[in-house]
mmCIF file of C-alpha atoms in Angstrom:
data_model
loop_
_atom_site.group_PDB
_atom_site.id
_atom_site.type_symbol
_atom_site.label_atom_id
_atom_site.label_comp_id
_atom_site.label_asym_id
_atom_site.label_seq_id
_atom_site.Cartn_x
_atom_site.Cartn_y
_atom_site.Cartn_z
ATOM 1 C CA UNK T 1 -6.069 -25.163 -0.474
ATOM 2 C CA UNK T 2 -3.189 -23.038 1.260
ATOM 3 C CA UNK T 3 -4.428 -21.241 4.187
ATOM 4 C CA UNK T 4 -3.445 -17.393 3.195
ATOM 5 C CA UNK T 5 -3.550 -17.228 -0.427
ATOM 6 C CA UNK T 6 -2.539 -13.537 -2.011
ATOM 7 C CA UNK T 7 -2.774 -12.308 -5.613
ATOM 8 C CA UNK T 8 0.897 -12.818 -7.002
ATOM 9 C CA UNK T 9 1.397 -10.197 -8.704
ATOM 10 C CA UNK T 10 4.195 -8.672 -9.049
ATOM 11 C CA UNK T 11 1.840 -5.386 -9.184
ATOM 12 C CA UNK T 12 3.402 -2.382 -10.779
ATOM 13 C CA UNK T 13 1.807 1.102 -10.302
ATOM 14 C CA UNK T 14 3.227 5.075 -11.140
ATOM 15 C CA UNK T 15 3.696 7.062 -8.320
ATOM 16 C CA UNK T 16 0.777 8.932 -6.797
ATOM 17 C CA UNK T 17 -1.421 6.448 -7.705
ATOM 18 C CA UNK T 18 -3.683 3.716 -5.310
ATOM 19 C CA UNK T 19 -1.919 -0.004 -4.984
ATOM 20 C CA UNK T 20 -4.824 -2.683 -3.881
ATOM 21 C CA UNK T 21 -3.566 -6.081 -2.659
ATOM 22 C CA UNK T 22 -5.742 -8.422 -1.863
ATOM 23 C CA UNK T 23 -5.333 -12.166 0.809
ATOM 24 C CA UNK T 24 -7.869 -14.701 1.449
ATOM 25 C CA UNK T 25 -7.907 -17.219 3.854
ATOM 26 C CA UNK T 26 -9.271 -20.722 4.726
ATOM 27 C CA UNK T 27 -9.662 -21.169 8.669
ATOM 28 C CA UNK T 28 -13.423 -19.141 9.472
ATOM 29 C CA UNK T 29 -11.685 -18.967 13.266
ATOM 30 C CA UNK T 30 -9.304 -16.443 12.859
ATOM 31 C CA UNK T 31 -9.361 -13.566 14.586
ATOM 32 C CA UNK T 32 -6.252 -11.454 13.711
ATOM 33 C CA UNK T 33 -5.023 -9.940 10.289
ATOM 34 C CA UNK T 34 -2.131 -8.323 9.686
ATOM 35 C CA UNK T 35 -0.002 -6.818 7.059
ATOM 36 C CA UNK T 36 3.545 -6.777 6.547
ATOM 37 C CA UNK T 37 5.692 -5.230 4.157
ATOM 38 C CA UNK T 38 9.451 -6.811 3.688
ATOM 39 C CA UNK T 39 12.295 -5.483 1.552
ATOM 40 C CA UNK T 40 14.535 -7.355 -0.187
ATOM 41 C CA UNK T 41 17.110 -9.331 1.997
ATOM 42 C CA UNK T 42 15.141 -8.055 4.991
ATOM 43 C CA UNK T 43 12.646 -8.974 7.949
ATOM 44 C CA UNK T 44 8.778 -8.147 7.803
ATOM 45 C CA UNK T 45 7.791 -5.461 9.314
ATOM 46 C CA UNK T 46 5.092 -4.266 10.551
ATOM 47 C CA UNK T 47 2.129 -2.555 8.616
ATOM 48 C CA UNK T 48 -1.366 -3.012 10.105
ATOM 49 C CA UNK T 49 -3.165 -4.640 12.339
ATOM 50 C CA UNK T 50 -7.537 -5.320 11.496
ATOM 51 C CA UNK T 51 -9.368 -7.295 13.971
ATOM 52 C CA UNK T 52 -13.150 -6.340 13.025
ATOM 53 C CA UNK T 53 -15.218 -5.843 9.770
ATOM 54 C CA UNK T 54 -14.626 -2.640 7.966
ATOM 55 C CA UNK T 55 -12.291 -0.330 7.007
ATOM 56 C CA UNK T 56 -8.926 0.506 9.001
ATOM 57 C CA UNK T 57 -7.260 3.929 7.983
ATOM 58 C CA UNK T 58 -3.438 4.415 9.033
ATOM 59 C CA UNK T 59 -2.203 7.351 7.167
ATOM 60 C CA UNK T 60 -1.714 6.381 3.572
ATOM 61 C CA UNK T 61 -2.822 2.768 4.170
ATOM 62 C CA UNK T 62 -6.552 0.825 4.557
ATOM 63 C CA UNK T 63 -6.767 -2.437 5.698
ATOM 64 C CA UNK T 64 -10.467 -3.685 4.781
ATOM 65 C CA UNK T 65 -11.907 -7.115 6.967
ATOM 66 C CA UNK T 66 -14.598 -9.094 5.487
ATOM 67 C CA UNK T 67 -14.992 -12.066 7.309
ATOM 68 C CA UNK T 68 -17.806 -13.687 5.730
ATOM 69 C CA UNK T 69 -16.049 -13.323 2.707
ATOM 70 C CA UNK T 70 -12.949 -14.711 4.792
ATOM 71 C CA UNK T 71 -11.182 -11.770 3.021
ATOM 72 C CA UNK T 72 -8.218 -9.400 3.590
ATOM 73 C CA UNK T 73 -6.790 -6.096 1.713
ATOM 74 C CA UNK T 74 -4.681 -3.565 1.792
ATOM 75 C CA UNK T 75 -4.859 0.042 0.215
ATOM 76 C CA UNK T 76 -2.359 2.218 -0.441
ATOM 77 C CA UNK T 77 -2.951 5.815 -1.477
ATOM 78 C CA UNK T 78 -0.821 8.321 -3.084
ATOM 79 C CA UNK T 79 2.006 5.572 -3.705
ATOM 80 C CA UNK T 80 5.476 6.290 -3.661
ATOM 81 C CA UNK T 81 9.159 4.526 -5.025
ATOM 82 C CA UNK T 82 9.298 3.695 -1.264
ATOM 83 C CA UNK T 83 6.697 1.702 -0.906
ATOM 84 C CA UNK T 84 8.264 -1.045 -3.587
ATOM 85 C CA UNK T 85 8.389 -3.968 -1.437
ATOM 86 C CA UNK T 86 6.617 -7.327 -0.901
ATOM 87 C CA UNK T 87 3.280 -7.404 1.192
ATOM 88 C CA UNK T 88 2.906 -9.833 3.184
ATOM 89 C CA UNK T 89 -0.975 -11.282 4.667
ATOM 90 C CA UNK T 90 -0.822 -12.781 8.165
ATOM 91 C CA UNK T 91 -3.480 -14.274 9.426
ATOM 92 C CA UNK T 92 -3.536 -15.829 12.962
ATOM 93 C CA UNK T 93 -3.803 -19.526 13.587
ATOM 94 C CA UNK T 94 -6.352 -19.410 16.893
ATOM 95 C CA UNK T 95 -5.444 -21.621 19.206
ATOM 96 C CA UNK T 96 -2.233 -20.427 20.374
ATOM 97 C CA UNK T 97 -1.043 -16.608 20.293
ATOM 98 C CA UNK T 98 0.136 -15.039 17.746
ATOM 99 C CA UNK T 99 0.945 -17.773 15.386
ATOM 100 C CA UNK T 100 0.774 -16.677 12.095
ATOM 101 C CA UNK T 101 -0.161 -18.371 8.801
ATOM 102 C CA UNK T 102 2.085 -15.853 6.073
ATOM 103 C CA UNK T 103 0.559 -15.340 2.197
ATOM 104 C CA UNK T 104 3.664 -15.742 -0.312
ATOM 105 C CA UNK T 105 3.504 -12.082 -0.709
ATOM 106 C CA UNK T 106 2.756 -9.996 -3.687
ATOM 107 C CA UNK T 107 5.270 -7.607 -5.185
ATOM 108 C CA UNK T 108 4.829 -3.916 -5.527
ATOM 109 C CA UNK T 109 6.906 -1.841 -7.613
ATOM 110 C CA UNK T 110 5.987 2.176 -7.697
ATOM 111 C CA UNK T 111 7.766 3.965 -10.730
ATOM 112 C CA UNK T 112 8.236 7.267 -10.520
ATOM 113 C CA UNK U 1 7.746 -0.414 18.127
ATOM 114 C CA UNK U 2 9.320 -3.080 19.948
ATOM 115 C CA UNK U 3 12.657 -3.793 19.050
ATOM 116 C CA UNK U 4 14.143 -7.309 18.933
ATOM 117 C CA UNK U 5 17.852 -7.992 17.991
ATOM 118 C CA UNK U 6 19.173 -11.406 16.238
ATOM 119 C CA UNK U 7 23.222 -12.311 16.186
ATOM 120 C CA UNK U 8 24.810 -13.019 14.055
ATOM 121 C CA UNK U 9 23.049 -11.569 10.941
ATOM 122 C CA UNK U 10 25.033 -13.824 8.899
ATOM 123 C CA UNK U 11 26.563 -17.148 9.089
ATOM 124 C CA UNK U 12 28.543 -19.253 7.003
ATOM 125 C CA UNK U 13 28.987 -23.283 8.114
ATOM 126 C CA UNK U 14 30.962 -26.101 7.038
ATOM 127 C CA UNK U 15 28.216 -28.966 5.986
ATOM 128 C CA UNK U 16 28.381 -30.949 10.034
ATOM 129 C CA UNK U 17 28.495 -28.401 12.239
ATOM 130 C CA UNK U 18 26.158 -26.933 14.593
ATOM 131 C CA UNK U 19 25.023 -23.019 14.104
ATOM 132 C CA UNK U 20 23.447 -21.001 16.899
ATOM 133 C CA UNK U 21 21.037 -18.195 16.203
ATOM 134 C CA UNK U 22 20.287 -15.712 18.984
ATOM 135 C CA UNK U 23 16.768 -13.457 19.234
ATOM 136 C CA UNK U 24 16.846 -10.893 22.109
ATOM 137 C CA UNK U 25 13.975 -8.416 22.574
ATOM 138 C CA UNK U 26 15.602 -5.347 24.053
ATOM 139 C CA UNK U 27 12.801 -3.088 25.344
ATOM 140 C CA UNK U 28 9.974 -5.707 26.629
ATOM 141 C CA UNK U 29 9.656 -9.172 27.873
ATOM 142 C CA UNK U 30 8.923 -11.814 25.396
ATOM 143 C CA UNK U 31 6.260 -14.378 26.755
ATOM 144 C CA UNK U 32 6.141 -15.783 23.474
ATOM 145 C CA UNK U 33 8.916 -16.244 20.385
ATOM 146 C CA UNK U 34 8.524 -17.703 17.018
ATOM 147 C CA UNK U 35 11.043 -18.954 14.718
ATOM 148 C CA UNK U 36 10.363 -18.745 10.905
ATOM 149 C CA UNK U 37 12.399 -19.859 7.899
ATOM 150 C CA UNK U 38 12.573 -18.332 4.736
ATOM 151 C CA UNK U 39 13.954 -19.756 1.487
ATOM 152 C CA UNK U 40 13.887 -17.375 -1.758
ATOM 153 C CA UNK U 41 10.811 -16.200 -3.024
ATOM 154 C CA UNK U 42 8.664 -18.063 -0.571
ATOM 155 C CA UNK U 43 6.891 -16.868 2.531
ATOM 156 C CA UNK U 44 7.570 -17.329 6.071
ATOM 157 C CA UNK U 45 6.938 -21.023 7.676
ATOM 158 C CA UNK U 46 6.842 -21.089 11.287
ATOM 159 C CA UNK U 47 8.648 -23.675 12.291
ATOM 160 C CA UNK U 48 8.904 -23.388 16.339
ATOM 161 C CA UNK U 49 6.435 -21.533 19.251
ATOM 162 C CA UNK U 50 8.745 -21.215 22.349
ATOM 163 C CA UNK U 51 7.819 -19.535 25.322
ATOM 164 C CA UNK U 52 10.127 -19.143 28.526
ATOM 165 C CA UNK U 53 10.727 -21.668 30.486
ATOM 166 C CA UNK U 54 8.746 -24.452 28.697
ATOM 167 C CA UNK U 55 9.430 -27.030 25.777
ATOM 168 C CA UNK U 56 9.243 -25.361 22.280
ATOM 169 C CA UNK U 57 6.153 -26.166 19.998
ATOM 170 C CA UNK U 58 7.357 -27.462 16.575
ATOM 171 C CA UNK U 59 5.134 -27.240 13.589
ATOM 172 C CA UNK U 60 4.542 -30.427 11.480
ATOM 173 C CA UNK U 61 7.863 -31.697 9.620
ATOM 174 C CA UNK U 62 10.598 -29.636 11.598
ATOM 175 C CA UNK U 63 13.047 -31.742 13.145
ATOM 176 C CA UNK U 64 12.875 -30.668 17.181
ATOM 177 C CA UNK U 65 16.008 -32.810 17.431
ATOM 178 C CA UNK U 66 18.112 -30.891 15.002
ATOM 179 C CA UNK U 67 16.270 -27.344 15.638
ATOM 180 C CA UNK U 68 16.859 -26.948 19.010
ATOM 181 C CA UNK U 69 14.819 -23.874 20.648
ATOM 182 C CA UNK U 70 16.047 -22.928 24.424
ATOM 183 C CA UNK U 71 13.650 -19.590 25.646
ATOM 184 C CA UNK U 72 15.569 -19.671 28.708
ATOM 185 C CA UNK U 73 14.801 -15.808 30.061
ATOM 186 C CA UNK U 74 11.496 -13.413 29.039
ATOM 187 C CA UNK U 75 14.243 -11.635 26.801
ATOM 188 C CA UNK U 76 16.395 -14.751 24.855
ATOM 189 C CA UNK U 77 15.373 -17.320 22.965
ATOM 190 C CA UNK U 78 18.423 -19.387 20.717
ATOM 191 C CA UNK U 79 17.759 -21.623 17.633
ATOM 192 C CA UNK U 80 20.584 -24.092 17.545
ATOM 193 C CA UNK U 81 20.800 -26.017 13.771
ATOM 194 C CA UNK U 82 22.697 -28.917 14.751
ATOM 195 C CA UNK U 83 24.470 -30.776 11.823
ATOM 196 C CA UNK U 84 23.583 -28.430 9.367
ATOM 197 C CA UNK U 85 23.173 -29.468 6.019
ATOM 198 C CA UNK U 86 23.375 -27.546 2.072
ATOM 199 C CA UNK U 87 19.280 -27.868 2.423
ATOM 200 C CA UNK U 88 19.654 -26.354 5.409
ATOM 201 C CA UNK U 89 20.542 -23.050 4.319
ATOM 202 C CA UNK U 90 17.832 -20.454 4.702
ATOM 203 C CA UNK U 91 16.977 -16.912 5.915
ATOM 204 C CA UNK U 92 15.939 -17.475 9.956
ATOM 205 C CA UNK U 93 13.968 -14.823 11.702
ATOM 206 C CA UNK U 94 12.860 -14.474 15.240
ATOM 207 C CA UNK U 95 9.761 -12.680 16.058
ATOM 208 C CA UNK U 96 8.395 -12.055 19.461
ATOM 209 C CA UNK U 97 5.017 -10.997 21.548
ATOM 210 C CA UNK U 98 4.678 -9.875 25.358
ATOM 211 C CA UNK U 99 1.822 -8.255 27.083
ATOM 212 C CA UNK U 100 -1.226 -9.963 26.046
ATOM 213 C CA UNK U 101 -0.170 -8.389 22.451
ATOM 214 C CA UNK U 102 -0.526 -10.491 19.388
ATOM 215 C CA UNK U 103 1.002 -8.585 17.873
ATOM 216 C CA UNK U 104 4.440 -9.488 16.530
ATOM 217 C CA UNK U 105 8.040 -7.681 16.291
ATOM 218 C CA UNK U 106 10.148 -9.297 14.226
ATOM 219 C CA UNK U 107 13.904 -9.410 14.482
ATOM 220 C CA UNK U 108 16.405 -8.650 11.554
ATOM 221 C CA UNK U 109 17.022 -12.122 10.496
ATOM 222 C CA UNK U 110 20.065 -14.302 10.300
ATOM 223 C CA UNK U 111 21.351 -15.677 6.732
ATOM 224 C CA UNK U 112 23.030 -18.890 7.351
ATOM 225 C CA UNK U 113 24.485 -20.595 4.357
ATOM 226 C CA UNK U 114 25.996 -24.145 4.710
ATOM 227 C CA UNK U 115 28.730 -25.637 2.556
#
Protein backbone atom coordinates (compact mmCIF):
# COMPACT_ATOMS: atom_id res chain seq x y z
CA UNK A 1 0.00 0.00 0.00
CA UNK A 2 1.66 3.49 -0.95
CA UNK A 3 1.60 5.81 1.87
CA UNK A 4 -0.39 8.97 0.22
CA UNK A 5 -2.62 7.57 -2.28
CA UNK A 6 -4.85 10.36 -4.37
CA UNK A 7 -7.71 9.82 -6.84
CA UNK A 8 -5.93 10.05 -10.37
CA UNK A 9 -7.98 11.72 -12.10
CA UNK A 10 -7.24 13.80 -14.42
CA UNK A 11 -10.54 15.73 -13.08
CA UNK A 12 -12.07 18.12 -15.52
CA UNK A 13 -14.65 20.73 -14.29
CA UNK A 14 -16.35 24.21 -16.16
CA UNK A 15 -15.50 27.22 -14.63
CA UNK A 16 -17.45 28.45 -11.63
CA UNK A 17 -18.03 25.24 -10.55
CA UNK A 18 -16.62 23.17 -7.08
CA UNK A 19 -13.35 20.76 -7.84
CA UNK A 20 -13.12 17.98 -4.83
CA UNK A 21 -9.83 16.04 -4.62
CA UNK A 22 -9.49 13.66 -2.36
CA UNK A 23 -5.72 11.76 -0.50
CA UNK A 24 -5.59 9.03 1.91
CA UNK A 25 -2.90 7.89 3.81
CA UNK A 26 -1.40 4.84 5.63
CA UNK A 27 0.85 5.98 8.72
CA UNK A 28 -2.12 6.76 11.80
CA UNK A 29 1.04 9.07 13.24
CA UNK A 30 0.95 11.83 11.11
CA UNK A 31 0.37 14.96 12.17
CA UNK A 32 0.70 17.43 9.22
CA UNK A 33 -1.29 17.69 5.83
CA UNK A 34 -0.69 19.78 3.26
CA UNK A 35 -1.66 20.67 -0.20
CA UNK A 36 0.25 21.69 -3.06
CA UNK A 37 -0.59 22.72 -6.37
CA UNK A 38 2.33 22.46 -9.24
CA UNK A 39 2.18 23.64 -12.84
CA UNK A 40 3.59 22.09 -15.52
CA UNK A 41 7.50 22.20 -15.65
CA UNK A 42 7.30 23.87 -12.23
CA UNK A 43 7.91 23.48 -8.32
CA UNK A 44 4.97 22.82 -5.76
CA UNK A 45 3.79 25.38 -4.18
CA UNK A 46 2.17 26.00 -1.49
CA UNK A 47 -1.70 25.64 -0.89
CA UNK A 48 -2.79 24.70 2.65
CA UNK A 49 -1.78 23.65 5.61
CA UNK A 50 -4.63 21.25 8.14
CA UNK A 51 -3.32 20.00 11.31
CA UNK A 52 -6.73 19.14 13.24
CA UNK A 53 -10.15 17.50 12.36
CA UNK A 54 -12.51 19.65 10.44
CA UNK A 55 -12.82 21.99 7.96
CA UNK A 56 -10.02 24.66 6.95
CA UNK A 57 -11.38 27.69 4.82
CA UNK A 58 -8.65 29.82 2.84
CA UNK A 59 -10.50 31.94 0.45
CA UNK A 60 -11.73 29.78 -2.37
CA UNK A 61 -10.16 26.61 -0.92
CA UNK A 62 -11.24 23.87 2.11
CA UNK A 63 -8.99 21.52 3.30
CA UNK A 64 -11.17 18.84 5.34
CA UNK A 65 -9.00 16.37 8.13
CA UNK A 66 -10.47 13.18 9.12
CA UNK A 67 -8.10 11.30 10.88
CA UNK A 68 -9.90 8.32 11.86
CA UNK A 69 -10.72 7.96 8.46
CA UNK A 70 -6.85 8.70 7.85
CA UNK A 71 -8.32 11.04 5.15
CA UNK A 72 -7.40 14.28 3.30
CA UNK A 73 -9.34 16.77 0.75
CA UNK A 74 -9.32 19.65 -0.86
CA UNK A 75 -12.25 21.97 -2.09
CA UNK A 76 -12.22 24.38 -4.47
CA UNK A 77 -15.09 26.78 -5.03
CA UNK A 78 -16.01 28.95 -7.84
CA UNK A 79 -13.13 27.32 -10.08
CA UNK A 80 -11.32 29.11 -12.54
CA UNK A 81 -8.85 28.29 -15.97
CA UNK A 82 -6.18 29.21 -13.35
CA UNK A 83 -6.54 26.80 -11.13
CA UNK A 84 -5.63 23.89 -13.94
CA UNK A 85 -2.77 22.36 -12.31
CA UNK A 86 -1.79 19.15 -10.45
CA UNK A 87 -2.64 18.84 -6.62
CA UNK A 88 -0.45 17.49 -4.78
CA UNK A 89 -1.26 15.58 -0.90
CA UNK A 90 1.63 15.82 1.57
CA UNK A 91 1.48 14.19 4.43
CA UNK A 92 4.29 14.34 7.08
CA UNK A 93 6.45 11.39 7.96
CA UNK A 94 6.68 12.00 12.09
CA UNK A 95 9.74 11.41 13.23
CA UNK A 96 11.79 13.98 11.72
CA UNK A 97 10.45 17.58 10.56
CA UNK A 98 8.90 18.23 7.82
CA UNK A 99 9.52 15.22 5.77
CA UNK A 100 6.95 14.71 3.49
CA UNK A 101 5.38 11.59 1.94
CA UNK A 102 3.89 13.34 -1.75
CA UNK A 103 0.45 11.64 -3.45
CA UNK A 104 1.17 11.30 -7.38
CA UNK A 105 -1.10 14.17 -7.80
CA UNK A 106 -4.38 14.44 -9.52
CA UNK A 107 -4.93 16.68 -12.52
CA UNK A 108 -7.36 19.50 -12.70
CA UNK A 109 -8.36 21.08 -15.78
CA UNK A 110 -11.11 24.13 -15.47
CA UNK A 111 -12.68 24.97 -18.99
CA UNK A 112 -14.03 28.01 -19.40
CA UNK B 1 6.11 33.30 1.73
CA UNK B 2 9.55 32.34 2.10
CA UNK B 3 11.50 32.49 -0.84
CA UNK B 4 14.23 29.97 -1.72
CA UNK B 5 16.38 30.25 -4.95
CA UNK B 6 18.02 27.08 -6.89
CA UNK B 7 21.01 27.66 -9.71
CA UNK B 8 21.16 26.71 -12.29
CA UNK B 9 17.51 26.04 -13.35
CA UNK B 10 18.78 23.96 -16.04
CA UNK B 11 21.62 21.74 -16.75
CA UNK B 12 22.78 19.76 -19.47
CA UNK B 13 25.84 16.97 -18.72
CA UNK B 14 27.96 14.81 -20.68
CA UNK B 15 27.16 11.03 -19.30
CA UNK B 16 30.63 11.10 -16.41
CA UNK B 17 30.60 14.21 -15.11
CA UNK B 18 29.71 15.64 -11.90
CA UNK B 19 26.64 18.36 -11.72
CA UNK B 20 26.17 20.70 -8.77
CA UNK B 21 22.78 21.97 -7.76
CA UNK B 22 22.57 24.97 -5.43
CA UNK B 23 19.32 25.79 -2.94
CA UNK B 24 19.64 29.18 -1.13
CA UNK B 25 16.80 30.50 1.04
CA UNK B 26 17.03 34.25 0.74
CA UNK B 27 14.81 35.76 3.46
CA UNK B 28 15.17 33.13 6.54
CA UNK B 29 17.52 30.62 7.88
CA UNK B 30 17.05 27.11 6.83
CA UNK B 31 17.53 24.61 9.84
CA UNK B 32 16.33 22.02 7.70
CA UNK B 33 16.54 21.27 3.59
CA UNK B 34 15.15 18.51 1.59
CA UNK B 35 16.08 17.34 -1.72
CA UNK B 36 13.37 15.70 -3.96
CA UNK B 37 13.52 14.19 -7.44
CA UNK B 38 11.01 14.22 -9.90
CA UNK B 39 10.77 12.13 -13.07
CA UNK B 40 7.61 12.76 -15.49
CA UNK B 41 4.34 12.19 -14.30
CA UNK B 42 5.39 10.92 -10.92
CA UNK B 43 5.41 12.62 -7.56
CA UNK B 44 8.11 13.94 -5.51
CA UNK B 45 10.59 11.27 -3.67
CA UNK B 46 12.63 12.69 -1.05
CA UNK B 47 15.70 11.54 -1.43
CA UNK B 48 18.02 13.55 1.23
CA UNK B 49 17.16 15.50 4.90
CA UNK B 50 20.20 17.84 5.44
CA UNK B 51 20.43 20.19 8.08
CA UNK B 52 23.49 22.63 8.70
CA UNK B 53 26.33 21.52 9.84
CA UNK B 54 25.55 17.75 10.15
CA UNK B 55 25.68 14.59 7.79
CA UNK B 56 22.68 14.48 5.33
CA UNK B 57 19.87 11.81 5.95
CA UNK B 58 19.36 9.69 2.77
CA UNK B 59 16.14 7.88 2.20
CA UNK B 60 16.26 4.11 1.35
CA UNK B 61 17.95 3.38 -2.22
CA UNK B 62 19.70 6.87 -2.88
CA UNK B 63 23.23 6.56 -3.37
CA UNK B 64 24.86 9.09 -0.47
CA UNK B 65 28.10 8.45 -2.35
CA UNK B 66 27.01 9.76 -5.68
CA UNK B 67 24.33 12.40 -4.18
CA UNK B 68 26.42 14.34 -2.23
CA UNK B 69 24.44 16.93 0.15
CA UNK B 70 26.86 19.72 1.89
CA UNK B 71 24.29 22.24 4.21
CA UNK B 72 27.28 24.09 5.03
CA UNK B 73 25.52 27.66 6.27
CA UNK B 74 21.59 28.14 7.70
CA UNK B 75 21.09 29.63 4.07
CA UNK B 76 22.98 26.92 1.39
CA UNK B 77 22.63 23.62 0.95
CA UNK B 78 24.35 21.96 -2.65
CA UNK B 79 23.36 18.56 -4.21
CA UNK B 80 26.39 17.39 -6.09
CA UNK B 81 25.40 14.27 -8.78
CA UNK B 82 28.69 12.87 -9.22
CA UNK B 83 29.11 10.67 -12.41
CA UNK B 84 25.91 11.33 -13.68
CA UNK B 85 24.29 8.92 -15.69
CA UNK B 86 21.14 8.97 -18.76
CA UNK B 87 18.95 7.46 -15.60
CA UNK B 88 20.09 10.11 -13.86
CA UNK B 89 18.26 12.74 -15.48
CA UNK B 90 15.41 14.18 -13.48
CA UNK B 91 13.68 17.39 -12.27
CA UNK B 92 15.64 18.25 -8.64
CA UNK B 93 13.99 20.55 -6.20
CA UNK B 94 15.13 21.95 -2.94
CA UNK B 95 12.71 22.76 -0.31
CA UNK B 96 13.46 24.25 3.02
CA UNK B 97 11.98 24.88 6.80
CA UNK B 98 13.35 27.30 9.66
CA UNK B 99 11.68 28.42 12.77
CA UNK B 100 10.09 25.52 14.30
CA UNK B 101 7.86 25.71 10.91
CA UNK B 102 7.01 22.54 9.14
CA UNK B 103 6.09 24.03 6.86
CA UNK B 104 7.95 23.86 3.55
CA UNK B 105 9.11 26.50 0.73
CA UNK B 106 10.10 24.99 -2.11
CA UNK B 107 12.66 26.26 -4.56
CA UNK B 108 12.15 26.52 -8.44
CA UNK B 109 13.78 23.36 -9.39
CA UNK B 110 16.73 22.46 -11.52
CA UNK B 111 16.23 20.25 -14.85
CA UNK B 112 19.34 18.36 -15.37
CA UNK B 113 19.45 16.16 -18.40
CA UNK B 114 22.48 13.82 -18.97
CA UNK B 115 23.75 12.58 -22.31
Amino acid sequence: QKEVEQNSGPLSVPEGAIASLNCTYSDRGSQSFFWYRQYSGKSPELIMSIYSNGDKEDGRFTAQLNKASQYVSLLIRDSQPSDSATYLCAVDRGSTLGRLYFGRGTQLTVWP
Amino acid sequence: GAVVSQHPSRVICKSGTSVKIECRSLDFQATTMFWYRQFPKQSLMLMATSNEGSKATYEQGVEKDKFLINHASLTLSTLTVTSAHPEDSSFYICSATGGGQDTQYFGPGTRLTVL
